[in-house]
Structures are given as C-alpha cells and as structure tokens.
mmCIF file of C-alpha atoms in Angstrom:
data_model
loop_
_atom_site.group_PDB
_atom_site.id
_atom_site.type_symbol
_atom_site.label_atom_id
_atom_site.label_comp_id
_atom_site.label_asym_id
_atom_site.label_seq_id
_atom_site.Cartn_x
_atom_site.Cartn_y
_atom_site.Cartn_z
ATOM 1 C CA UNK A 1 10.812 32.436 2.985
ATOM 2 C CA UNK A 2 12.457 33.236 6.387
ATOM 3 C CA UNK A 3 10.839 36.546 5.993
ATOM 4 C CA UNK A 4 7.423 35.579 5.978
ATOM 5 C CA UNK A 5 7.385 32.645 8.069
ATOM 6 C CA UNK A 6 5.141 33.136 10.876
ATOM 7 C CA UNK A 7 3.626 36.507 9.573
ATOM 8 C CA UNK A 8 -0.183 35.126 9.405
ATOM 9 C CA UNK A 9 -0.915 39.141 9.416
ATOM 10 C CA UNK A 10 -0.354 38.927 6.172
ATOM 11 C CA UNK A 11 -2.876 36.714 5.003
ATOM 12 C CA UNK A 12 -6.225 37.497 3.465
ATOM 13 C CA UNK A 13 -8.701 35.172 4.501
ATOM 14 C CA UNK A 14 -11.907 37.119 3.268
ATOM 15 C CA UNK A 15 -12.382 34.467 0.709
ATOM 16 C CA UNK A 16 -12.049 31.555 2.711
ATOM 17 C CA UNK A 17 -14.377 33.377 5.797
ATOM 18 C CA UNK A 18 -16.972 34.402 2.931
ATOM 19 C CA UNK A 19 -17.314 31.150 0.999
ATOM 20 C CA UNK A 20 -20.800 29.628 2.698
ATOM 21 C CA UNK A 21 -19.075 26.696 3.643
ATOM 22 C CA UNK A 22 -16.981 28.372 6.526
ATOM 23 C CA UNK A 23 -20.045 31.139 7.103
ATOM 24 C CA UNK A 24 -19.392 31.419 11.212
ATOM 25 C CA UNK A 25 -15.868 30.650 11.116
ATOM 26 C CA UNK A 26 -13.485 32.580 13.422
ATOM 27 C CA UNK A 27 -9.453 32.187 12.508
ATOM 28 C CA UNK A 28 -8.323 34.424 14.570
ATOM 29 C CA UNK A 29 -7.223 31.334 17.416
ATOM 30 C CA UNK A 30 -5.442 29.675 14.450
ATOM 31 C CA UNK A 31 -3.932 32.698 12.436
ATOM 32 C CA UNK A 32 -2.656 34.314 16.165
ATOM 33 C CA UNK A 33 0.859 34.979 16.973
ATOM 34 C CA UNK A 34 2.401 34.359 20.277
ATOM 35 C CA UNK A 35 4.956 36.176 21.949
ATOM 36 C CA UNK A 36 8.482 35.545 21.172
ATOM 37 C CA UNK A 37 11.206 35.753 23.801
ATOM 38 C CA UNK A 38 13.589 38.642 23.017
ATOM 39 C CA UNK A 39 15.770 37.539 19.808
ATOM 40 C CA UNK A 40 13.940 34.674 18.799
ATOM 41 C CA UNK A 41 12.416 34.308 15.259
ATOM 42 C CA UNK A 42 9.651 32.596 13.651
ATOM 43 C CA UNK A 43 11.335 30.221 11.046
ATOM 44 C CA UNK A 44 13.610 26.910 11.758
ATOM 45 C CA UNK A 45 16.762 28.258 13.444
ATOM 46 C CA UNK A 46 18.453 25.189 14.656
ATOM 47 C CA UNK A 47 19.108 22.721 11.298
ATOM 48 C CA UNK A 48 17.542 18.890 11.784
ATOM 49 C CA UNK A 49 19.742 15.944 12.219
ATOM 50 C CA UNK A 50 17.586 12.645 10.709
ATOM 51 C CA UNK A 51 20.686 10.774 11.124
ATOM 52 C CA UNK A 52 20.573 9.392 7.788
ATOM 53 C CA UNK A 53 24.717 8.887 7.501
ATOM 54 C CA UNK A 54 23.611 5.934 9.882
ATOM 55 C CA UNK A 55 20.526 4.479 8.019
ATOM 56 C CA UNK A 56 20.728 1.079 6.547
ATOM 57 C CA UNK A 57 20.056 2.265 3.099
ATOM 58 C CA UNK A 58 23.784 3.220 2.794
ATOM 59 C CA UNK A 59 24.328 -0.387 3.039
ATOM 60 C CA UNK A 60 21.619 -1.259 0.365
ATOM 61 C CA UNK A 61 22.895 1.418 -1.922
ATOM 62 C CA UNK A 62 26.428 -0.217 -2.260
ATOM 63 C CA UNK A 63 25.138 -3.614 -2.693
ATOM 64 C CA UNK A 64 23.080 -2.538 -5.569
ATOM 65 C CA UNK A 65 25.619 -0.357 -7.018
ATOM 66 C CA UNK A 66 25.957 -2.991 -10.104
ATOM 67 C CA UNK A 67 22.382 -2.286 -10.873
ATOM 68 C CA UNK A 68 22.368 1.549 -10.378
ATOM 69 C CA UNK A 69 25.524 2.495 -12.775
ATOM 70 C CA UNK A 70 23.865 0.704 -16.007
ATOM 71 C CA UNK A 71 23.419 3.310 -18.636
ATOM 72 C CA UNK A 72 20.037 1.519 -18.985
ATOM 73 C CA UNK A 73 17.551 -0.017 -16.842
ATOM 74 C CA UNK A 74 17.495 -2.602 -19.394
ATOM 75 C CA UNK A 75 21.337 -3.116 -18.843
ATOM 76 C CA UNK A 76 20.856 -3.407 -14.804
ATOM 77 C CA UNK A 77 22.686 -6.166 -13.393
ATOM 78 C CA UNK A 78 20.635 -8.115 -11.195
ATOM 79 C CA UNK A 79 21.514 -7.757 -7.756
ATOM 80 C CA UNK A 80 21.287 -10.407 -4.737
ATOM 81 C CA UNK A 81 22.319 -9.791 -1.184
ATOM 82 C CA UNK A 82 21.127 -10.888 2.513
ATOM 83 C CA UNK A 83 20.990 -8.479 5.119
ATOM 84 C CA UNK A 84 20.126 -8.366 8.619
ATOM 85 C CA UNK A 85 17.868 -6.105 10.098
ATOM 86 C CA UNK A 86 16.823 -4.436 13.583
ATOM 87 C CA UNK A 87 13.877 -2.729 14.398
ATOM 88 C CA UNK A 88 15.609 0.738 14.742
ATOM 89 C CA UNK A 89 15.833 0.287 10.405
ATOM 90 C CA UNK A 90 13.097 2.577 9.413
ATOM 91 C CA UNK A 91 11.886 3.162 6.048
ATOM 92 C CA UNK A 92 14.116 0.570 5.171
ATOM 93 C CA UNK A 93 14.290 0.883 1.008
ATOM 94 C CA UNK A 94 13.509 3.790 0.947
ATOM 95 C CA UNK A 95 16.487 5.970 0.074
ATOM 96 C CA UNK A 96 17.384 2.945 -2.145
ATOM 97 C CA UNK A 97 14.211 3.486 -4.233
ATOM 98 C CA UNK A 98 15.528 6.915 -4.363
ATOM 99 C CA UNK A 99 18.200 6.267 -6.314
ATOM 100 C CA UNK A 100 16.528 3.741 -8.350
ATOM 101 C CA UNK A 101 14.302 6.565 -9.627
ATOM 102 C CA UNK A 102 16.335 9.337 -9.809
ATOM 103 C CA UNK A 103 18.769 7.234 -12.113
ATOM 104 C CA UNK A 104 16.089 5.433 -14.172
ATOM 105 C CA UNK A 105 12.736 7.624 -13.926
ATOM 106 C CA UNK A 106 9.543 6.261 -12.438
ATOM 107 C CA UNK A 107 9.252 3.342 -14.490
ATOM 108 C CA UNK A 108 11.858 1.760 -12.107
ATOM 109 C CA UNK A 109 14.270 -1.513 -13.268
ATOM 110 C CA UNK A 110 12.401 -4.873 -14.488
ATOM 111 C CA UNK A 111 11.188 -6.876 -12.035
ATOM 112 C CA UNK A 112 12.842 -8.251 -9.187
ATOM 113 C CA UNK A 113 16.454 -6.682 -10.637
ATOM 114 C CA UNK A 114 17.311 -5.729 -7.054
ATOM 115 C CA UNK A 115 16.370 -8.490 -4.916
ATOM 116 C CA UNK A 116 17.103 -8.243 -1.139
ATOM 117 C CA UNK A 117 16.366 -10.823 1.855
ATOM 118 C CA UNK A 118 16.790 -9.509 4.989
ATOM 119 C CA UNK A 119 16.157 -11.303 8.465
ATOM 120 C CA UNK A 120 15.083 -9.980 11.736
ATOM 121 C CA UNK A 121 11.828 -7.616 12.750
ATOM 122 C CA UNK A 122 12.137 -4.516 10.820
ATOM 123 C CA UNK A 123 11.485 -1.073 12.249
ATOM 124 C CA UNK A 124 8.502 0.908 11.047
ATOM 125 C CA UNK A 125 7.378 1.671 7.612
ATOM 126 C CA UNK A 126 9.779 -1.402 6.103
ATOM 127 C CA UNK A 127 9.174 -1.137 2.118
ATOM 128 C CA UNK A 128 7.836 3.029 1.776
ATOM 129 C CA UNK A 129 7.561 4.246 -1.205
ATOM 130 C CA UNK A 130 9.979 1.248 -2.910
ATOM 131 C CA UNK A 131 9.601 1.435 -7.259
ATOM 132 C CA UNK A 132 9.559 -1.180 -9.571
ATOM 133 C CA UNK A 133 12.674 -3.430 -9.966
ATOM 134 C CA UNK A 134 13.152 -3.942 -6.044
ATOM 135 C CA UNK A 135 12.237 -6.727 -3.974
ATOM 136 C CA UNK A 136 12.391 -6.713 -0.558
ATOM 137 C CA UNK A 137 11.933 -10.243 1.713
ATOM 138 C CA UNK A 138 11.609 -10.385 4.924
ATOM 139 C CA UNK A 139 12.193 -13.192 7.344
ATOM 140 C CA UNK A 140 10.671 -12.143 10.606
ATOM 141 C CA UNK A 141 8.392 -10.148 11.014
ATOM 142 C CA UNK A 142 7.905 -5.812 10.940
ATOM 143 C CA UNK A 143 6.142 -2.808 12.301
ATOM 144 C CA UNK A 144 3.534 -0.276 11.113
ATOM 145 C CA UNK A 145 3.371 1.230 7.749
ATOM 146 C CA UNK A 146 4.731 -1.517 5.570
ATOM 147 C CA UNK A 147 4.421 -0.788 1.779
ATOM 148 C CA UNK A 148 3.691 2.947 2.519
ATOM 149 C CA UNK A 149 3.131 4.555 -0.581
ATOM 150 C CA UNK A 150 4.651 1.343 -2.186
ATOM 151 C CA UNK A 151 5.029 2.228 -6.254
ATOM 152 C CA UNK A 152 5.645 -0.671 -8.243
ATOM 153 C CA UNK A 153 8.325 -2.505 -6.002
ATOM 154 C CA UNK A 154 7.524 -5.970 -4.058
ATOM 155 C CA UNK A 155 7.610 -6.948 -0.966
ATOM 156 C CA UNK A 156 7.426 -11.046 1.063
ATOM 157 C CA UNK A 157 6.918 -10.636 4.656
ATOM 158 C CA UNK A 158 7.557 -14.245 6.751
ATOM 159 C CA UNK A 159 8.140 -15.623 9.582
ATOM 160 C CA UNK A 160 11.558 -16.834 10.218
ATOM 161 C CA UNK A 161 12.357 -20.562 9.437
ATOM 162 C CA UNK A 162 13.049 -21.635 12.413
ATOM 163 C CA UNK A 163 10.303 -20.334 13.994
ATOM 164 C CA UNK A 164 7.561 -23.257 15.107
ATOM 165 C CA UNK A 165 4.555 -20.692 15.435
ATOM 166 C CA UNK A 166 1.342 -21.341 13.428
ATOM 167 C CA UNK A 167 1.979 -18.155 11.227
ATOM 168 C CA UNK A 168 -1.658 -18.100 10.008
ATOM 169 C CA UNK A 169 -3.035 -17.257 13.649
ATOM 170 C CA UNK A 170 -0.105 -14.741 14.527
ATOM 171 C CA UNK A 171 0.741 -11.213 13.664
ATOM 172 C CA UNK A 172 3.466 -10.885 11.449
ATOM 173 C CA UNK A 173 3.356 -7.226 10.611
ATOM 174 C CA UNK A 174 1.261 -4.184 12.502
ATOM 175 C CA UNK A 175 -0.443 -1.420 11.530
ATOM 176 C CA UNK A 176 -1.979 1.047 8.251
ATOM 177 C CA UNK A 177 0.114 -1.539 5.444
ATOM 178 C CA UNK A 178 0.020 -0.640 2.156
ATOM 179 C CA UNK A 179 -1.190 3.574 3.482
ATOM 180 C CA UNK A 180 -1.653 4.850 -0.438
ATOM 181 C CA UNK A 181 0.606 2.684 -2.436
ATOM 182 C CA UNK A 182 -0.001 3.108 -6.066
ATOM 183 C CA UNK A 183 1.479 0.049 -7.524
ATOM 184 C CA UNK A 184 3.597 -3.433 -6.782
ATOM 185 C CA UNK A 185 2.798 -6.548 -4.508
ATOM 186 C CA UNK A 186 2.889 -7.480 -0.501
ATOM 187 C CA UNK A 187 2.825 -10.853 0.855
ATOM 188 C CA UNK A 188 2.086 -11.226 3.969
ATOM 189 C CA UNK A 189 2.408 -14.815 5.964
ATOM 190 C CA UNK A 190 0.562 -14.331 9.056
ATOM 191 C CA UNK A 191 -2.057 -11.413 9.963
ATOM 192 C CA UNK A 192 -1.850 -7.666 9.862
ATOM 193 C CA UNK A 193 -3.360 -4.913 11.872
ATOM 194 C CA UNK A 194 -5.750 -2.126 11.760
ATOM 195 C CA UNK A 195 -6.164 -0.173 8.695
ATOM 196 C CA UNK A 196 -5.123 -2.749 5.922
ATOM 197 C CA UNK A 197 -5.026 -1.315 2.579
ATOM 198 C CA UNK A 198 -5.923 2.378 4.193
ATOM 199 C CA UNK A 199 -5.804 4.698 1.053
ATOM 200 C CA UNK A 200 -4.484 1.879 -1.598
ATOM 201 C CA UNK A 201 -4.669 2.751 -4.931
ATOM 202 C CA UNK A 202 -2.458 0.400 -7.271
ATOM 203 C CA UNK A 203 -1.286 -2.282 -4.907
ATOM 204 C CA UNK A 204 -1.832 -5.752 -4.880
ATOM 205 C CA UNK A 205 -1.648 -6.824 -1.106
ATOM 206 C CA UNK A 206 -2.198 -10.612 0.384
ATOM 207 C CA UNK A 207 -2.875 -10.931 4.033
ATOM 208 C CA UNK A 208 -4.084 -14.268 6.033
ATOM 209 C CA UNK A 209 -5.871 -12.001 8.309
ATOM 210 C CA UNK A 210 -6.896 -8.009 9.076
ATOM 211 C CA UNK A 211 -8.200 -6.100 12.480
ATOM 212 C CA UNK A 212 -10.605 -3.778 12.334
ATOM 213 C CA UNK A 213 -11.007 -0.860 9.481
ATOM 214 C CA UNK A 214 -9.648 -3.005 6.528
ATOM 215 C CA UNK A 215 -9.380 -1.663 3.256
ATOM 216 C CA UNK A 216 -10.693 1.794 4.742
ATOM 217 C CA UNK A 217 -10.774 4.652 1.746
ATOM 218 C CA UNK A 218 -9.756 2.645 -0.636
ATOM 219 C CA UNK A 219 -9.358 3.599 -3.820
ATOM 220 C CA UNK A 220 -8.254 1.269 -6.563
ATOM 221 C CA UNK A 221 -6.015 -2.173 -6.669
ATOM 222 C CA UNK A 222 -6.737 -5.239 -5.226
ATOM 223 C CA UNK A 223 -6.858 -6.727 -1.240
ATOM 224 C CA UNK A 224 -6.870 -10.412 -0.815
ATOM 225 C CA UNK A 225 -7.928 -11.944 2.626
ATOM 226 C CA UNK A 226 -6.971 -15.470 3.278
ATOM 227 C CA UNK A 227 -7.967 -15.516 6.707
ATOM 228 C CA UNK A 228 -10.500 -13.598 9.445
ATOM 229 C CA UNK A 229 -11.881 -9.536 9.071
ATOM 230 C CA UNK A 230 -12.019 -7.196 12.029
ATOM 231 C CA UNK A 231 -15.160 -5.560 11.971
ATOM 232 C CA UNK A 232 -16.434 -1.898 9.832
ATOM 233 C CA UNK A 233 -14.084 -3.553 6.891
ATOM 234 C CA UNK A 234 -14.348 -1.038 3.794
ATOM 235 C CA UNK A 235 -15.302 1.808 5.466
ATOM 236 C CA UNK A 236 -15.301 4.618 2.933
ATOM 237 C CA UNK A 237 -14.054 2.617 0.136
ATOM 238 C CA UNK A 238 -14.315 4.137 -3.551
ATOM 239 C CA UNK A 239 -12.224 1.704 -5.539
ATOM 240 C CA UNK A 240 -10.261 -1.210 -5.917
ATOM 241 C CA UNK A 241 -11.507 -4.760 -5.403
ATOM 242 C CA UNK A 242 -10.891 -6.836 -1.858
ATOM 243 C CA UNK A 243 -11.228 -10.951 -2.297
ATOM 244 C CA UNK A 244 -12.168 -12.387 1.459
ATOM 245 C CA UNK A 245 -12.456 -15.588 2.042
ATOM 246 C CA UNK A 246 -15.361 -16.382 5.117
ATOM 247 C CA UNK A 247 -16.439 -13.028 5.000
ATOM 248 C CA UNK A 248 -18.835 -11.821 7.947
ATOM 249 C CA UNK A 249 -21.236 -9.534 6.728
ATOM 250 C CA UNK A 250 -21.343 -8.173 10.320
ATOM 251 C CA UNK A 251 -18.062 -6.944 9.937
ATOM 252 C CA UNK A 252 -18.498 -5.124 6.706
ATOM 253 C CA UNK A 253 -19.204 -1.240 7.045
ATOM 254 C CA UNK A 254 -22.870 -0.731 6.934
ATOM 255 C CA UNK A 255 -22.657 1.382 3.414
ATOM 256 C CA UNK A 256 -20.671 -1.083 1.649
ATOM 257 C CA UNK A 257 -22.536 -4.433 2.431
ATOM 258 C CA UNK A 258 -24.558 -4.118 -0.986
ATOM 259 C CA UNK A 259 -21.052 -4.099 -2.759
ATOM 260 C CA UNK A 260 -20.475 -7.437 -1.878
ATOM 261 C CA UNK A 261 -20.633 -10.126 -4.180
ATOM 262 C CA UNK A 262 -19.896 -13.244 -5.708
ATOM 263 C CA UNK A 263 -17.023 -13.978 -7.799
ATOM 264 C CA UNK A 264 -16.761 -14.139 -11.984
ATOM 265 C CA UNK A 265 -14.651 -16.906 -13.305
ATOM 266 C CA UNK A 266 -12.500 -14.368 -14.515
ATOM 267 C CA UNK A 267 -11.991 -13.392 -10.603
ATOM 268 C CA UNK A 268 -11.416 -17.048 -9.830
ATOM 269 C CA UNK A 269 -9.219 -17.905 -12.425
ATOM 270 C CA UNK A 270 -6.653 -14.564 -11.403
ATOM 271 C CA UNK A 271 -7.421 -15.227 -7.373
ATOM 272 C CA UNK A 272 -5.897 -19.218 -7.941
ATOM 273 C CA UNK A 273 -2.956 -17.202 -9.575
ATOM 274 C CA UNK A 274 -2.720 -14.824 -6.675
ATOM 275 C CA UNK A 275 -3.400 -17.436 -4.001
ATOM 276 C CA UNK A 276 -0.763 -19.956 -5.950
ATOM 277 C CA UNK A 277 1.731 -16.889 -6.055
ATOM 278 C CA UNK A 278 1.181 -16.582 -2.709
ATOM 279 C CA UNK A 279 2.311 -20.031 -1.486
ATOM 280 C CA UNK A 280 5.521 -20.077 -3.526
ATOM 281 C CA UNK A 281 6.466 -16.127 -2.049
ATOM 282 C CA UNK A 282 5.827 -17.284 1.254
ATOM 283 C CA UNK A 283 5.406 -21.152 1.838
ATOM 284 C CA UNK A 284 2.184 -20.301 2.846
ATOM 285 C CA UNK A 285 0.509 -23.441 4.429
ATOM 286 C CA UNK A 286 -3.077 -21.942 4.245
ATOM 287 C CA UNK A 287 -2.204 -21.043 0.782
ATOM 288 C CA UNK A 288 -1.130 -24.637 0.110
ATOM 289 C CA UNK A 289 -4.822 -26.337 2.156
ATOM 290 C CA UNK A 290 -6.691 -23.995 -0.195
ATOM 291 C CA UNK A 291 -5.058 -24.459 -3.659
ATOM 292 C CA UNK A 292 -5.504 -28.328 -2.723
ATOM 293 C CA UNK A 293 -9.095 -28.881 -2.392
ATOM 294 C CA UNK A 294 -9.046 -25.510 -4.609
ATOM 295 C CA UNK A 295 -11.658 -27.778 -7.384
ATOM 296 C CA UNK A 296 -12.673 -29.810 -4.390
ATOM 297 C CA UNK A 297 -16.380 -30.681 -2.932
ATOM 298 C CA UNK A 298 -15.695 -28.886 -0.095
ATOM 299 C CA UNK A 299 -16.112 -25.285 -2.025
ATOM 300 C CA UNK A 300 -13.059 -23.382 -1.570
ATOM 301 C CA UNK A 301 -14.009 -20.431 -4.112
ATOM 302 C CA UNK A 302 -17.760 -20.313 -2.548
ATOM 303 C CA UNK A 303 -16.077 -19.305 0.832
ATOM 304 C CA UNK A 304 -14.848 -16.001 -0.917
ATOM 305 C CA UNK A 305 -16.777 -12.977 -1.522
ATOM 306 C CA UNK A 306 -15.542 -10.024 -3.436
ATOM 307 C CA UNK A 307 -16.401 -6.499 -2.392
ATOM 308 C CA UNK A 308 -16.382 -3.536 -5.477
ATOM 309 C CA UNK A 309 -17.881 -0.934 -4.700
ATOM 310 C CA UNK A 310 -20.695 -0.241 -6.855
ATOM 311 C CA UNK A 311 -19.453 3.421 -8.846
ATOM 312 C CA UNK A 312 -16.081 1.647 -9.239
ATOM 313 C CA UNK A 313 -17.891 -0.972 -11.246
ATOM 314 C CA UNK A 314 -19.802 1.100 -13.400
ATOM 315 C CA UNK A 315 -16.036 2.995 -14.190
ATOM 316 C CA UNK A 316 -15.011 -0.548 -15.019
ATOM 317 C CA UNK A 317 -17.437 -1.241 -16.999
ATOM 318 C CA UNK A 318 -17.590 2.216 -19.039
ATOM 319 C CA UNK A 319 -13.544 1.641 -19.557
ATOM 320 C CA UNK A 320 -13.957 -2.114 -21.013
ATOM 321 C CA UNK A 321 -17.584 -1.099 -22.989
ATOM 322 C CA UNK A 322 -15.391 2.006 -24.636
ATOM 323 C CA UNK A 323 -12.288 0.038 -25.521
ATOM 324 C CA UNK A 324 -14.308 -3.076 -26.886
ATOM 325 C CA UNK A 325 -15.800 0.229 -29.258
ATOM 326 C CA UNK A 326 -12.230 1.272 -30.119
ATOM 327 C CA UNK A 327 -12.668 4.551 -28.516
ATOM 328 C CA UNK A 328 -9.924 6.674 -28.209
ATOM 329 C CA UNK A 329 -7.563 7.067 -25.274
ATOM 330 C CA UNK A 330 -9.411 10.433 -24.331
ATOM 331 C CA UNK A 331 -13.150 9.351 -25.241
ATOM 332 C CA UNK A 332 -12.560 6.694 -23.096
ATOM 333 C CA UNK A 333 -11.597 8.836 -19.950
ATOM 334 C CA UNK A 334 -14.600 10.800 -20.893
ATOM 335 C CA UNK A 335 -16.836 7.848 -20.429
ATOM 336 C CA UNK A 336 -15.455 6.665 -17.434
ATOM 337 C CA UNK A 337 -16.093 10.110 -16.065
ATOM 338 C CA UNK A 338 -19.713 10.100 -17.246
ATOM 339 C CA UNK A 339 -20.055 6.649 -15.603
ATOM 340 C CA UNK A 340 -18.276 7.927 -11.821
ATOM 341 C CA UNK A 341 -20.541 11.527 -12.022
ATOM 342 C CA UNK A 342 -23.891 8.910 -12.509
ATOM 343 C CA UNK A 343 -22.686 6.363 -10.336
#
C-alpha cells in the first residue's frame, strides 16, 4: 500500500469521465500531485497517538469483566457500576461495545446485562455504536453525536437530581443524536439539537423537544417528540415512523407534509407504552402530565400526529399483506421490493 499511496497517475478514470453523468468533468485539480520537499513520501510516516491507554473505556472494560469472560452470553453475569464522567470522555462505550461483540457476536448480551450510571456532562458522541446487552445512564447532561450508530444497546440521558431546572424547556444533549443507529433505545429528559434522528435506521429515540432538521434522511425506526419541532422537520426522510405531539405543519419539510397523519390504535396503544417507558427511564414530568389525562377530555393522543412517509407505508403494508399469505421469507422481500420500486 505504501507504494501506491499518492500515485493518482495510476488511475484510469476513462470510465468515470465517459459515463454521461460526469460528461464535462475535469479531475485533473483533484487527481494532481504536489511537490514534495526532498525525502518526503506520500503515505502516513509519523504513526497516530488517539490516546486510547487513557480513555475511560479501560475503566468500563474491568468493571464488566464478570460479564465478558462467560463462555455464553446467556451465562453473562449482570454487571452494575457508577461512574463519573467529564466531558473530555468521548465515545464513551464504545471500546466496551467492542468487546461485547467481539466476544459474543452481534447479537450482543440480553438486555440491560451491563448496566452503567454515570454522572456528569459527557464529552461528544456518549453511547456510539454501543450493542445489545449495555445500558448506559446518564445523569447530566452530554454533547453531540449521542447514540451514533447505536446497535441494539440503550441509553437514559437526565438531568442530575439535584438540579432545580425545568428539564422539559432545557437542552440536555446537543447535536446529530442517534446519526445512523440501527437498533436499541435513547431517552432523552430535556431537548436535543439539530439533526435528531439524522440517518436512523433501527432506533427507537424519545426526545421532549428537537431544533431544526429533525429526523432528516431517515430511514427506518421510530422518533417520538414529546415536546416543540424546529422547522424543515423530515427533510429527506424515506423510512421509519416519527410520533410528535403539537406538530406545526409549518415546520414540516414541504415534501413530507402529505405523510402526516393521524394515529391507529395500534400506534396509540405502543406510543402509551413508549411514553409510560419513558417516565419510569427518566422521571419524566411531561411524561407523567401526559400519561395522566392520557384517556382524559382534554385529548392527549389528538395532539400527536405521526409522520410515515408514504413508500415506507406501502413496504409495510406489502410485508404484513405477504406474511398474513404465508409467503415465504424470500417472496416476501420480493414484494416489499415491488411495493418500494411503485411507491
């Protein structure tokens, strides 16, 4: 590889220049090679020091070692510990989900097996790329990218207890949460940033507020908004389902506002779960006022709108018409295809 680093001279790019597409296109800026000084070379010379001897993972890693020598994920010990956290912790969980998958394969531990509180404000991307079986909580409050790439793991983001803040009207974690997670939970006590849900595609994420762009390119799993929307929410969205609650048509991106609709009592009888799991993650207080007058006169579920988008509905509906037939696993996928090429 250190031999053909840098040497763009030696690729072809007739087929790329040629394809009608890129008819016009001139690589020569991007494919040029500057001048080196005398003795220097075009490939990494000096090795990279991410200081990961000093990450808190290491920590993490011991205090789960109970869980991470079973023979079996189904012979895990469960593992509890408290931790406190600063935010220079990045990507804290990260090298523990690691070893959680290189021991036990991407089906992770069961549920909550490694079960971590930690307090303080957490540095960025708190959560990235956790598996099933770990469950991070946070008391306090964290940075950008939580739940990045998030695959089957949980993680409870609140304020501190102490703290005498109305949580529902203040930030508790920043920007781009949940940037293409595949799978697992976040809940949130407070309101989030820009970019909520930004390229989800498994996760189940609960927020009491967003900024602007939620829910942008979305692609499958499920957003639930218990509080305001900053504005061009579900720009570019292709999948997944987002439950908001006082949702301003205004703010919704102008290609998605026929995707909005009302909810099934199917999607009211799961959202009262979500809602109620919400309260007893986080000791949510607008969780509480809602599940309250949840049956109530004053219409809880009519303040919430859902927004599918409308090819990811006809998929759904293709999957559940061909397994109510008893179609096979592949005829199936063959429908749902049919159903996303026709929209």
């Amino acid at each position: 590889l250190d031999e053909a680093i840098g040497h763009t001279e030696l690729l072809d790019t007739s087929r790329a220049v040629d394809h009608w597409k890129a008819q016009g296109f001139d690589l020569a800026p991007l494919l040029h090679v500057p001048e080196l000084p005398e003795g220097a070379v075009l490939h990494q010379a000096v090795p990279q020091d991410h200081g990961l001897e000093k990450a808190l993972d290491n920590q993490l890693i011991k205090l789960a070692a109970d869980a991470l020598q079973a023979d079996t994920a189904e012979q895990a010990e469960p593992v509890r510990a408290q931790v406190a956290i600063r935010n220079v912790n990045r990507t804290v969980g990260t090298m523990l989900g690691h070893e959680v998958t290189k021991k036990f394969g991407g089906a992770g531990l069961p549920d909550d097996t490694i079960d971590i509180t930690f307090t303080g404000s957490a540095g960025q991307s708190f959560g990235a790329f956790v598996p099933r079986g770990i469950t991070l909580r946070l008391e306090g409050d964290a940075n950008d990218y939580v739940g990045k790439g998030l695959s089957g793991g949980r993680l409870v983001v609140r304020p501190d207890r102490g703290a005498d803040h109305l949580a529902e009207f203040s930030a508790i974690a920043g920007n781009t949460l949940a940037y293409g997670a595949t799978g697992g939970e976040i809940f949130l006590r407070g309101r989030v940033g820009e970019r909520f849900c930004v390229r989800n595609s498994g996760a189940l994420v609960v927020s009491e507020g967003v900024g602007d762009h939620g829910c942008e390119y979305m692609t499958g799993g499920a957003a639930v908004v218990l509080g305001t929307t900053g504005r061009n929410f579900g720009a570019g969205m292709s999948g997944g389902t987002a439950y908001v609650i006082d949702l301003d048509l205004a703010n919704v991106n102008a290609g998605l506002r026929g995707a909005v609709e009302e909810l099934t009592d199917d999607d009211k009888a799961w959202l009262h779960e979500v809602v109620r799991r919400h309260q007893e993650e986080t000791g949510s207080t607008v969780a509480a006022k809602l599940l309250a007058d949840w049956d109530g006169p004053d219409g809880v579920l009519s303040r919430f709108s859902k927004v599918l988008p409308a090819t990811y509905k006809a998929v759904l509906a293709a999957k559940d018409a061909a397994e109510r037939a008893g179609l096979s696993e592949s005829e199936t996928h063959e429908k749902m295809m049919e159903a996303a090429t026709n929209g």
